[in-house]
Coordinates of C-alpha atoms in Angstrom, one line a residue:
X1 CA -56.0 50.0 18.9
X2 CA -53.0 47.0 17.9
X3 CA -52.3 46.1 14.5
X4 CA -54.3 42.9 13.8
X5 CA -57.5 41.7 12.7
X6 CA -59.0 38.7 14.0
X7 CA -61.4 36.6 15.0
X8 CA -63.0 36.7 18.8
X9 CA -60.5 35.6 21.2
X10 CA -60.3 33.0 24.8
X11 CA -57.9 35.0 26.5
X12 CA -56.3 33.2 30.3
X13 CA -54.5 35.9 32.5
X14 CA -52.9 34.9 36.0
X15 CA -54.6 37.5 38.1
X16 CA -53.2 35.7 41.3
X17 CA -51.9 38.9 42.3
X18 CA -55.6 41.1 41.2
X19 CA -58.3 41.7 43.4
X20 CA -56.4 41.0 46.7
X21 CA -57.4 43.0 50.5
X22 CA -53.3 43.9 50.4
X23 CA -53.1 45.0 46.4
X24 CA -49.5 46.2 45.6
X25 CA -47.2 46.5 42.7
X26 CA -48.0 43.1 40.9
X27 CA -51.9 43.0 42.2
X28 CA -52.5 46.9 40.6
X29 CA -50.7 46.5 37.2
X30 CA -53.0 42.8 36.5
X31 CA -56.2 45.2 37.9
X32 CA -55.3 48.3 36.1
X33 CA -54.5 46.3 32.3
X34 CA -56.8 43.7 32.3
X35 CA -59.9 44.7 33.6
X36 CA -59.2 47.5 30.9
X37 CA -58.9 45.5 28.3
X38 CA -62.0 42.9 29.2
X39 CA -63.8 45.7 29.0
X40 CA -62.8 47.4 26.0
X41 CA -63.1 44.2 24.1
X42 CA -65.9 42.5 24.6
X43 CA -65.7 40.8 21.5
X44 CA -63.2 38.2 23.4
X45 CA -63.5 35.6 26.1
X46 CA -61.5 36.3 29.5
X47 CA -60.5 33.9 32.3
X48 CA -59.3 35.1 34.9
X49 CA -57.1 32.4 37.0
X50 CA -56.6 32.9 41.0
X51 CA -54.8 30.7 43.2
X52 CA -57.7 31.3 45.8
X53 CA -60.9 32.0 46.6
X54 CA -61.8 35.8 45.2
X55 CA -64.5 38.0 46.7
X56 CA -67.8 36.9 45.9
X57 CA -69.1 40.7 45.6
X58 CA -66.7 41.5 42.8
X59 CA -68.5 42.5 39.5
X60 CA -66.6 41.2 36.5
X61 CA -67.4 42.1 32.6
X62 CA -69.7 39.7 31.0
X63 CA -66.9 38.6 28.8
X64 CA -64.7 37.4 32.4
X65 CA -65.3 34.2 33.3
X66 CA -63.6 33.1 36.6
X67 CA -61.6 30.1 38.0
X68 CA -59.9 29.3 40.7
X69 CA -57.1 26.7 41.1
X70 CA -55.3 25.8 44.3
X71 CA -53.3 25.4 45.7
X72 CA -52.0 28.9 46.7
X73 CA -48.7 29.8 44.8
X74 CA -47.0 31.5 47.5
X75 CA -43.7 29.9 47.3
X76 CA -40.8 28.4 45.0
X77 CA -42.7 24.5 45.2
X78 CA -46.0 25.8 44.8
X79 CA -45.3 27.5 41.8
X80 CA -43.8 24.7 39.7
X81 CA -47.1 23.1 41.0
X82 CA -49.8 25.6 40.5
X83 CA -47.9 26.6 37.1
X84 CA -46.5 23.6 35.0
X85 CA -49.6 21.1 36.4
X86 CA -52.4 22.9 37.1
X87 CA -52.5 25.7 34.6
X88 CA -52.2 23.6 31.5
X89 CA -55.1 21.9 32.6
X90 CA -57.4 25.1 33.1
X91 CA -56.3 26.8 29.3
X92 CA -56.7 23.3 27.7
X93 CA -60.0 23.1 29.2
X94 CA -60.4 27.0 28.2
X95 CA -58.9 26.4 24.9
X96 CA -57.2 29.3 25.5
X97 CA -55.8 31.3 22.0
X98 CA -52.8 32.7 24.8
X99 CA -52.0 32.7 28.0
X100 CA -50.8 36.5 30.2
X101 CA -48.8 36.1 33.4
X102 CA -48.5 39.5 34.7
X103 CA -45.6 38.6 37.3
X104 CA -43.0 37.5 35.6
X105 CA -43.3 33.2 35.8
X106 CA -44.6 31.3 32.7
X107 CA -46.0 27.2 32.5
X108 CA -43.0 25.3 30.8
X109 CA -45.7 22.5 30.5
X110 CA -48.1 24.4 27.8
X111 CA -48.4 24.6 24.0
X112 CA -51.0 27.8 24.5
X113 CA -48.8 30.5 23.3
X114 CA -47.8 32.8 26.2
X115 CA -47.2 36.5 27.2
X116 CA -45.2 37.2 29.5
X117 CA -44.5 40.5 31.7
X118 CA -41.3 40.7 33.6
X119 CA -41.4 43.8 35.5
X120 CA -37.4 43.5 36.7
X121 CA -34.5 41.2 37.5
X122 CA -34.1 42.2 41.1
X123 CA -33.0 38.3 41.8
X124 CA -29.7 39.0 40.4
X125 CA -28.2 41.8 42.4
X126 CA -28.0 41.1 45.8
X127 CA -28.2 37.6 47.5
X128 CA -30.0 39.3 50.5
X129 CA -33.0 41.0 48.6
X130 CA -34.6 37.3 48.4
X131 CA -34.3 34.1 50.6
X132 CA -32.0 31.6 49.0
X133 CA -34.8 29.1 47.2
X134 CA -36.3 32.2 45.6
X135 CA -33.0 33.4 43.9
X136 CA -32.2 29.8 42.6
X137 CA -35.3 29.0 41.0
X138 CA -35.4 32.6 39.8
X139 CA -31.7 31.9 38.2
X140 CA -32.7 28.3 37.5
X141 CA -36.2 28.7 35.4
X142 CA -35.8 32.7 34.4
X143 CA -34.0 31.3 31.2
X144 CA -36.4 29.6 30.3
X145 CA -39.3 30.8 30.8
X146 CA -37.9 33.6 28.5
X147 CA -37.4 30.8 26.1
X148 CA -40.6 29.4 26.0
X149 CA -42.6 32.5 25.9
X150 CA -43.5 34.3 22.3
X151 CA -43.2 37.6 23.4
X152 CA -42.0 39.2 26.6
X153 CA -43.1 42.8 28.2
X154 CA -41.5 45.1 30.5
X155 CA -41.9 48.1 32.2
X156 CA -38.6 50.1 31.3
X157 CA -36.0 50.5 28.8
X158 CA -33.4 49.8 31.5
X159 CA -35.1 46.5 32.4
X160 CA -35.5 45.8 28.6
X161 CA -32.0 46.6 27.8
X162 CA -31.2 43.8 30.9
X163 CA -33.2 41.3 29.5
X164 CA -31.1 41.9 26.5
X165 CA -28.1 41.8 27.8
X166 CA -28.4 39.0 30.8
X167 CA -30.2 36.9 28.1
X168 CA -29.4 37.4 24.9
X169 CA -33.0 37.8 23.4
X170 CA -33.6 39.3 20.4
X171 CA -34.9 43.0 20.8
X172 CA -37.8 42.4 18.3
X173 CA -39.0 39.9 21.4
X174 CA -39.2 42.2 24.2
X175 CA -42.2 45.4 23.9
X176 CA -41.5 48.1 27.2
X177 CA -45.4 48.8 28.3
X178 CA -44.6 51.4 31.4
X179 CA -46.7 51.4 34.1
X180 CA -48.8 54.6 35.5
X181 CA -49.8 56.0 38.4
X182 CA -53.4 55.4 39.4
X183 CA -56.3 58.1 39.1
X184 CA -56.3 58.3 43.2
X185 CA -53.6 60.0 43.7
X186 CA -54.3 63.9 43.3
X187 CA -53.7 67.3 44.7
X188 CA -55.1 68.1 47.9
X189 CA -56.6 70.5 50.0
X190 CA -55.2 72.7 52.5
X191 CA -57.6 71.2 55.0
X192 CA -56.9 67.5 54.1
X193 CA -53.2 68.6 54.5
X194 CA -53.9 69.1 57.4
X195 CA -56.4 66.5 58.8
X196 CA -53.5 64.1 57.3
X197 CA -50.6 65.9 59.3
X198 CA -52.7 66.0 62.0
X199 CA -53.3 62.3 62.1
X200 CA -50.3 60.7 61.3
X201 CA -47.6 63.2 62.6
X202 CA -49.2 66.0 65.1
X203 CA -49.2 68.0 62.6
X204 CA -45.6 67.8 61.3
X205 CA -44.2 68.5 58.1
X206 CA -42.8 64.8 57.0
X207 CA -40.5 63.2 54.3
X208 CA -42.3 60.3 53.5
X209 CA -41.5 56.7 52.1
X210 CA -44.0 53.9 50.5
X211 CA -43.4 50.6 49.7
X212 CA -42.5 47.6 51.7
X213 CA -39.8 47.8 54.1
X214 CA -37.3 45.6 52.6
X215 CA -33.4 45.4 51.7
X216 CA -33.5 46.1 47.8
X217 CA -35.6 49.7 49.2
X218 CA -32.6 50.7 51.2
X219 CA -34.4 51.9 54.3
X220 CA -31.7 52.0 56.6
X221 CA -30.1 54.3 54.0
X222 CA -33.1 56.6 54.6
X223 CA -32.7 56.6 58.5
X224 CA -28.8 57.6 58.1
X225 CA -30.0 59.9 55.3
X226 CA -32.7 61.5 57.8
X227 CA -30.8 62.0 60.9
X228 CA -27.8 64.2 59.0
X229 CA -30.9 65.9 57.6
X230 CA -32.0 66.4 61.4
X231 CA -29.0 67.2 62.7
X232 CA -28.4 69.8 60.5
X233 CA -31.2 71.5 60.1
X234 CA -32.9 70.7 63.8
X235 CA -36.0 70.7 62.6
X236 CA -39.4 69.1 64.1
X237 CA -39.5 67.1 60.6
X238 CA -41.2 63.5 61.0
X239 CA -40.0 60.9 58.4
X240 CA -43.1 58.6 57.5
X241 CA -42.7 54.9 56.5
X242 CA -45.7 53.8 55.0
X243 CA -45.5 49.9 53.8
X244 CA -45.4 46.2 55.5
X245 CA -42.8 45.0 57.0
X246 CA -41.8 42.4 54.8
X247 CA -38.5 40.0 53.7
X248 CA -35.4 40.4 56.0
X249 CA -37.2 43.3 57.9
X250 CA -35.3 42.3 61.2
X251 CA -32.3 44.3 60.7
X252 CA -34.0 47.6 59.9
X253 CA -36.6 47.2 62.7
X254 CA -33.2 46.6 65.2
X255 CA -31.3 49.7 64.0
X256 CA -34.3 51.6 64.4
X257 CA -35.2 50.7 68.0
X258 CA -31.9 52.1 69.3
X259 CA -32.0 55.0 66.7
X260 CA -31.7 59.1 68.0
X261 CA -34.7 59.9 66.2
X262 CA -37.1 57.2 66.6
X263 CA -39.5 59.9 67.9
X264 CA -39.6 61.6 64.1
X265 CA -40.2 58.3 62.6
X266 CA -43.7 57.2 62.0
X267 CA -44.1 53.5 60.8
X268 CA -47.9 52.7 59.7
X269 CA -47.9 49.4 58.7
X270 CA -49.5 48.9 55.3
X271 CA -52.2 50.7 54.8
X272 CA -55.5 51.4 51.7
X273 CA -55.6 53.1 48.6
X274 CA -57.1 56.2 50.8
X275 CA -54.9 56.5 53.6
X276 CA -51.8 56.1 51.1
X277 CA -53.6 59.0 48.3
X278 CA -53.9 61.4 51.7
X279 CA -50.2 60.8 53.1
X280 CA -49.2 60.7 49.8
X281 CA -50.7 64.1 48.9
X282 CA -49.9 66.0 52.2
X283 CA -46.0 65.1 51.8
X284 CA -43.5 67.5 52.0
X285 CA -41.2 65.5 49.8
X286 CA -41.1 61.9 48.5
X287 CA -37.9 60.2 49.5
X288 CA -37.8 56.8 47.5
X289 CA -34.0 55.4 47.7
X290 CA -34.1 52.5 46.2
X291 CA -31.1 50.1 45.1
X292 CA -32.8 49.1 42.0
X293 CA -36.5 48.9 40.4
X294 CA -37.7 48.0 36.9
X295 CA -40.4 51.7 37.2
X296 CA -40.9 52.9 40.5
X297 CA -44.5 54.0 40.5
X298 CA -44.1 55.5 43.7
X299 CA -42.3 58.2 41.8
X300 CA -45.1 59.4 39.7
X301 CA -47.9 58.9 42.3
X302 CA -46.1 61.7 43.9
X303 CA -46.1 63.8 41.4
X304 CA -49.3 63.0 39.9
X305 CA -49.9 64.9 43.9
X306 CA -47.9 67.7 43.2
X307 CA -45.3 66.5 45.8
X308 CA -41.3 66.6 44.8
X309 CA -39.7 63.8 44.4
X310 CA -36.2 62.7 45.8
X311 CA -34.8 59.4 44.4
X312 CA -31.8 57.0 43.2
X313 CA -30.0 58.1 40.4
X314 CA -28.5 55.6 37.7
X315 CA -31.8 53.2 38.1
X316 CA -35.2 53.1 36.1
X317 CA -36.2 56.1 38.0
X318 CA -34.2 58.3 35.6
X319 CA -35.5 57.1 32.7
X320 CA -39.1 57.6 33.9
X321 CA -38.9 61.0 35.6
X322 CA -36.5 62.5 34.0
X323 CA -35.2 66.4 35.3
X324 CA -38.6 66.4 37.2
X325 CA -36.9 64.6 40.8
X326 CA -33.8 65.4 42.7
X327 CA -31.5 61.7 42.2
X328 CA -28.7 61.0 45.1
X329 CA -26.7 58.0 45.3
X330 CA -28.4 55.7 47.0
X331 CA -25.2 53.5 48.5
X332 CA -24.3 57.0 49.9
X333 CA -26.8 58.5 52.5
X334 CA -25.2 61.9 52.7
X335 CA -25.8 62.3 49.3
X336 CA -29.6 62.0 50.0
X337 CA -30.1 64.1 52.6
X338 CA -28.2 66.8 50.7
X339 CA -31.0 66.7 48.7
X340 CA -33.5 66.5 51.5
X341 CA -31.3 70.0 52.7
X342 CA -31.7 71.0 49.1
X343 CA -35.3 70.8 49.0
X344 CA -35.7 72.5 52.9
X345 CA -33.9 75.3 52.4
X346 CA -34.9 76.3 49.0
X347 CA -38.8 77.0 48.5
X348 CA -38.4 77.8 45.2
X349 CA -36.2 74.8 43.9
X350 CA -39.1 72.8 45.6
X351 CA -41.8 74.5 43.8
X352 CA -40.2 74.1 40.3
X353 CA -40.0 70.6 41.2
X354 CA -43.9 70.0 41.9
X355 CA -44.9 72.0 39.0
X356 CA -41.8 69.7 36.3
X357 CA -43.2 66.7 38.0
X358 CA -46.8 67.1 36.7
X359 CA -46.1 66.3 33.0
X360 CA -44.1 63.8 33.8
X361 CA -47.0 62.2 35.5
X362 CA -49.5 62.6 33.1
X363 CA -47.2 61.0 30.2
X364 CA -47.7 57.9 31.9
X365 CA -51.5 56.4 31.5
X366 CA -53.0 53.0 32.6
X367 CA -55.1 53.4 28.8
X368 CA -51.8 53.1 26.9
X369 CA -50.3 50.6 29.1
X370 CA -53.4 48.3 28.4
X371 CA -52.8 49.3 24.8
X372 CA -49.5 48.0 24.9
X373 CA -50.1 45.0 27.2
X374 CA -53.1 44.0 24.7
X375 CA -50.6 44.5 21.2
X376 CA -47.5 42.5 22.8
X377 CA -50.0 39.8 23.4
X378 CA -51.7 39.9 20.1
X379 CA -48.3 39.2 18.6
X380 CA -47.8 36.6 21.1
X381 CA -51.4 35.1 20.1
X382 CA -50.7 35.3 16.3
X383 CA -46.9 34.2 16.4
X384 CA -47.5 30.7 14.8

C-alpha cells in the first residue's frame, strides 16, 4: 500500500468528530479510515486528537495514543483557538511527521506538513445553509487552508473540479478518495422488514430520507413531492425522515405542522446505526433530493441494502450512482414526484434499479478509501 518506502512515522489525526454518541458524516469517515490505517500500519505511531473526553471503554490498537485537548471546538471562535493555538503545541510535543484533518479545517500555525480532507464547498452555494459566522469563517479561511496544506483529499471528482476551479489549485495537489457505505447495511429478511414497518409505519410501505433536517437537504421540496405523489396515487404510503433537526429546521417544522399529509410523515429523530440499517433495508425506496452533496453516502447505503434510489440530478450523486439511480431536478418537486410515481407503478423498473445498485455499492469500499487517504497523507509527509 502506498508508493513510498519510509521509516516509522508519527501521524497525528484530528479525530474530534469520531467515536461520538451521535456519529454522522465526518465522524464515520474518520472512524472507518483512521482505525483501519492504524491497524494496517502497526509500525507507525498514531495520535488521535479529540476536543472533549472520549469513552474510556473503547479499545485502541497498541500504536494509537489518545490526546484530549480543549476547549470543545464547536463554533468559529473556538475553531481558531483549537486549530491555531492548541493543536500546534500537541503536534510539537508528539513530534508529528504529518497532521491529517478530515473535517476541512487546517492549522495555520504549525510547520508540520498537513493533509486536509475537504468533503465539499457547500458554504459557497446558499446563504441559508449556514450561519453568517460560519460562512464568513470558511470564506476567509478556506483559501488559507488550501494554500498552507501540502496535500488535499476530497470525496468525488465533482468536488475536486470545484476546488480546482474556485481556488486555482494545481490538480496534482488534490486526490479523490471517495467514501463508502458502512458494512452493516445489508438486504434484510422479509420478517425483519415486516417488523420495522410495524414499528414505524403501522405496517405500511414507505419512502425514506436519511440525514439531518437541514435546508441543503431539500426536505421542503420532498414534502411537496410526497404530496403530489399521494394526490395521484391515493394510497397508504408513508414518508419516513430519519435524522436530527439541524440548522434552520424551523421553516420545515412550521410547514409540517399544517401539512395535509402530516399523519403519513414519520419523524424518527436521530437513530442509532442498527435502527438506521433496519429503516434503510425496509424502505420501498430512498428519496435523497439534496441540492448539493460532496458524495451522498445514503445513496450507497441504500443500494447495498437492496433498496432503489431517487436522487438529485446535476450533483455528485450522478457520478457515484451512474445509471443505477433515478434522477430528479431537486428544485422541482413535480420532478421528484414523477420518479416516485414511476417506481410505484412499474415494479419491473424497481427490480431493475435494485439489481443495478448492488454492484455500484460494491465498487466503493472503505479499505480502498483508507488506501487513497494513506497515499495522500504520505505525499504530504514527504513533500519537503
